[in-house]
Short mmCIF file of C-alpha atoms in Angstrom, two decimals:
data_model
loop_
_atom_site.label_atom_id
_atom_site.label_comp_id
_atom_site.label_asym_id
_atom_site.label_seq_id
_atom_site.Cartn_x
_atom_site.Cartn_y
_atom_site.Cartn_z
CA MET A 1243 14.19 -42.54 32.43
CA LEU A 1244 13.84 -45.23 34.57
CA ALA A 1245 10.04 -43.72 35.98
CA ILE A 1246 8.87 -43.08 32.79
CA SER A 1247 10.27 -47.49 31.48
CA VAL A 1248 7.88 -48.38 34.51
CA LEU A 1249 4.81 -45.92 34.54
CA ILE A 1250 4.72 -47.34 31.00
CA ILE A 1251 4.47 -50.88 31.32
CA ALA A 1252 2.05 -50.53 34.39
CA SER A 1253 0.29 -48.69 32.04
CA VAL A 1254 0.21 -51.68 29.29
CA ALA A 1255 -0.51 -53.42 31.96
CA ALA A 1256 -3.18 -51.82 33.17
CA TYR A 1257 -4.70 -51.46 30.24
CA VAL A 1258 -3.88 -55.23 29.18
CA TYR A 1259 -5.92 -56.51 32.97
CA TYR A 1260 -8.84 -54.52 31.83
CA GLU A 1261 -8.60 -56.49 28.66
CA SER A 1262 -9.62 -59.94 29.46
CA GLN A 1263 -11.57 -59.42 32.45
CA LYS A 1264 -14.63 -58.46 29.84
CA PRO A 1265 -16.58 -60.82 28.87
CA GLY A 1266 -15.70 -60.99 25.70
CA ASN A 1267 -12.46 -61.98 25.34
CA LYS A 1268 -13.59 -64.91 28.03
CA ASN A 1269 -15.89 -66.47 25.34
CA LEU A 1270 -19.60 -66.59 27.30
CA GLY A 1271 -21.98 -65.68 24.68
CA GLU A 1272 -21.32 -62.25 24.94
CA ILE A 1273 -23.85 -60.23 22.61
CA MET A 1274 -24.50 -56.88 21.45
CA ILE A 1275 -27.89 -55.27 20.54
CA ASN A 1276 -28.35 -53.99 18.18
CA TRP A 1277 -29.22 -50.68 19.94
CA TYR A 1278 -27.03 -48.77 15.92
CA ILE A 1279 -30.18 -50.23 13.76
CA PRO A 1280 -32.10 -47.25 12.75
CA ASP A 1281 -34.21 -49.32 11.11
CA TYR A 1282 -37.45 -50.96 12.10
CA ASP A 1283 -37.93 -54.46 9.93
CA LYS A 1284 -34.30 -54.02 10.02
CA LEU A 1285 -34.13 -54.37 13.51
CA VAL A 1286 -37.05 -57.00 13.92
CA SER A 1287 -35.26 -59.69 10.87
CA ASP A 1288 -31.40 -59.39 12.15
CA SER A 1289 -32.36 -60.56 15.41
CA ASP A 1290 -33.03 -64.53 16.26
CA LEU A 1291 -35.37 -63.70 19.16
CA ILE A 1292 -37.86 -61.62 19.91
CA VAL A 1293 -39.42 -62.25 23.06
CA VAL A 1294 -41.88 -60.20 25.63
CA ALA A 1295 -40.16 -60.73 29.07
CA THR A 1296 -40.46 -59.96 32.97
CA VAL A 1297 -37.50 -59.33 35.04
CA THR A 1298 -37.43 -61.47 38.16
CA SER A 1299 -34.35 -61.42 39.98
CA LYS A 1300 -31.73 -58.28 39.40
CA LYS A 1301 -28.23 -59.22 40.51
CA GLY A 1302 -24.74 -57.80 41.26
CA VAL A 1303 -21.78 -59.79 39.87
CA TRP A 1304 -18.14 -60.06 39.46
CA GLY A 1305 -18.16 -60.20 35.70
CA THR A 1306 -15.49 -63.20 35.88
CA ASP A 1307 -15.66 -66.37 35.26
CA ASP A 1308 -15.36 -67.07 38.89
CA GLY A 1309 -17.29 -64.65 40.04
CA GLU A 1310 -14.58 -63.37 42.05
CA LYS A 1311 -13.18 -60.12 42.55
CA PRO A 1312 -10.64 -59.55 40.06
CA SER A 1313 -7.26 -57.97 41.95
CA GLY A 1314 -4.93 -55.92 40.71
CA PHE A 1315 -4.15 -51.78 39.88
CA GLY A 1316 -7.34 -50.52 41.35
CA ILE A 1317 -9.83 -51.15 37.85
CA TYR A 1318 -11.54 -53.81 39.00
CA LYS A 1319 -14.49 -51.59 39.07
CA SER A 1320 -15.16 -52.65 35.71
CA GLY A 1321 -15.91 -55.87 35.15
CA ILE A 1322 -19.05 -54.99 37.97
CA TYR A 1323 -22.53 -56.14 36.01
CA THR A 1324 -25.28 -56.31 36.69
CA GLU A 1325 -27.62 -59.69 36.60
CA TYR A 1326 -30.76 -60.00 35.47
CA THR A 1327 -33.36 -63.04 34.80
CA PHE A 1328 -36.70 -62.09 31.88
CA ARG A 1329 -38.73 -64.63 32.56
CA PRO A 1330 -40.70 -64.98 28.55
CA ASP A 1331 -43.97 -64.34 28.44
CA ASP A 1332 -44.37 -64.61 24.77
CA VAL A 1333 -41.86 -65.15 22.55
CA LEU A 1334 -42.93 -63.76 19.40
CA LYS A 1335 -39.62 -65.11 17.66
CA GLY A 1336 -37.39 -67.82 17.99
CA ASN A 1337 -37.16 -69.85 20.65
CA THR A 1338 -36.47 -69.86 24.39
CA THR A 1339 -37.35 -70.88 28.64
CA THR A 1340 -34.70 -68.24 30.28
CA ILE A 1341 -33.17 -65.52 29.12
CA ILE A 1342 -30.29 -64.31 32.19
CA GLY A 1343 -28.32 -61.37 31.11
CA ARG A 1344 -26.35 -58.69 32.27
CA ALA A 1345 -25.56 -54.19 31.75
CA GLN A 1346 -22.92 -53.46 33.41
CA GLY A 1347 -22.69 -51.43 36.38
CA GLY A 1348 -23.78 -52.33 39.56
CA GLU A 1349 -22.71 -52.48 42.51
CA VAL A 1350 -21.14 -55.84 43.98
CA ASP A 1351 -20.20 -55.99 48.12
CA GLY A 1352 -19.73 -52.11 48.88
CA TYR A 1353 -18.20 -51.39 44.92
CA THR A 1354 -19.96 -49.14 42.42
CA LEU A 1355 -19.62 -48.85 39.33
CA THR A 1356 -21.58 -46.36 37.29
CA ALA A 1357 -22.82 -47.07 33.14
CA THR A 1358 -23.53 -45.03 30.69
CA GLN A 1359 -26.33 -45.37 28.01
CA THR A 1360 -27.93 -48.59 29.87
CA SER A 1361 -30.95 -49.26 31.08
CA SER A 1362 -32.20 -50.46 34.42
CA PHE A 1363 -34.54 -52.55 34.86
CA GLU A 1364 -36.24 -53.38 38.47
CA VAL A 1365 -38.40 -56.61 39.31
CA GLY A 1366 -41.35 -57.56 37.38
CA ASP A 1367 -40.98 -54.64 35.30
CA GLN A 1368 -41.92 -55.78 31.55
CA VAL A 1369 -39.31 -55.75 27.92
CA LEU A 1370 -39.73 -56.23 24.40
CA LEU A 1371 -36.36 -57.56 23.51
CA PHE A 1372 -35.27 -58.49 20.81
CA LEU A 1373 -32.01 -60.73 20.18
CA THR A 1374 -29.78 -61.78 18.10
CA ALA A 1375 -28.60 -65.18 17.60
CA ASN A 1376 -25.17 -65.09 19.79
CA LYS A 1377 -26.35 -67.26 22.99
CA ASP A 1378 -24.20 -70.38 25.25
CA ALA A 1379 -25.20 -73.67 24.71
CA ASP A 1380 -28.24 -74.29 26.39
CA GLY A 1381 -29.32 -71.68 24.07
CA ASN A 1382 -30.63 -69.04 27.25
CA ARG A 1383 -28.09 -66.66 28.66
CA ILE A 1384 -27.09 -64.05 27.19
CA LEU A 1385 -24.11 -61.25 27.73
CA TRP A 1386 -24.87 -58.28 27.27
CA TYR A 1387 -22.54 -54.44 27.21
CA TYR A 1388 -25.15 -52.66 27.13
CA ILE A 1389 -28.69 -53.49 27.63
CA HIS A 1390 -30.28 -50.32 25.62
CA TRP A 1391 -31.97 -49.23 23.19
CA PRO A 1392 -33.80 -49.77 20.88
CA GLY A 1393 -32.58 -53.47 21.62
CA VAL A 1394 -34.84 -52.82 23.99
CA PHE A 1395 -39.33 -51.84 24.60
CA THR A 1396 -40.65 -51.03 27.79
CA GLU A 1397 -44.67 -51.97 28.97
CA THR A 1398 -46.43 -48.84 28.53
CA GLY A 1399 -49.23 -50.73 29.10
CA ASP A 1400 -51.69 -52.93 27.46
CA GLY A 1401 -49.73 -54.70 25.06
CA ILE A 1402 -47.46 -51.04 24.07
CA PHE A 1403 -43.85 -51.19 23.91
CA THR A 1404 -41.77 -48.30 23.06
CA ASN A 1405 -37.79 -46.78 22.65
CA ASP A 1406 -36.61 -43.45 22.15
CA VAL A 1407 -36.43 -44.43 18.62
CA TYR A 1408 -39.10 -46.40 17.74
CA GLY A 1409 -41.88 -44.95 19.65
CA ASN A 1410 -44.14 -47.15 20.64
CA ILE A 1411 -44.88 -50.66 19.53
CA SER A 1412 -48.11 -53.33 19.41
CA THR A 1413 -46.87 -56.19 20.30
CA GLU A 1414 -49.94 -56.89 17.75
CA GLN A 1415 -48.54 -55.35 15.50
CA LEU A 1416 -45.10 -56.94 15.37
CA LYS A 1417 -46.86 -60.45 15.77
CA GLN A 1418 -47.53 -59.45 12.64
CA ASP A 1419 -44.98 -58.00 11.08
CA ILE A 1420 -42.58 -61.60 11.80
CA ALA A 1421 -45.60 -63.73 10.19
CA SER A 1422 -46.10 -61.79 7.25
CA GLY A 1423 -42.34 -61.12 6.41
CA SER A 1424 -42.97 -57.70 6.05
CA ALA A 1425 -40.20 -56.90 8.97
CA ALA A 1426 -38.54 -60.64 8.62
#
């Protein structure tokens, strides 16, 4: 009976610790990309920032306030993120000068976390980002649990971006949609 009680207490403590490591529980300006939106017009109208951006840096980080590896219970790997810095090449809607985003998963100090349903970018990749307004005080830092479709479109060339849900989107057509209000 004692062993069962200890196991239950340990399980609850591990769960509480795990939950405490999530960026959203630390008021870090976390944002969930609206990957569940099936409608193009709604995706555009719900996004306060739409930007064509280039990945300028990529690094693995611990998802904690101090950047240090959390301790205990062997579940620290859940706090591993890949941090991307994007240079906004063309801000189509909203205003920003720098975008820093985190996607769950990556490698830090030899520890690896493989996350599912997470886009992976390389430095130099160009992407089209649809973001909601949940940003930190300077308006530039945005944290994600997932950077995934349909919030992210990847470059196919000549101003065309694509993802699995919406297919191809021309940046010129998107600019017209925003300007005309048909998707705003």
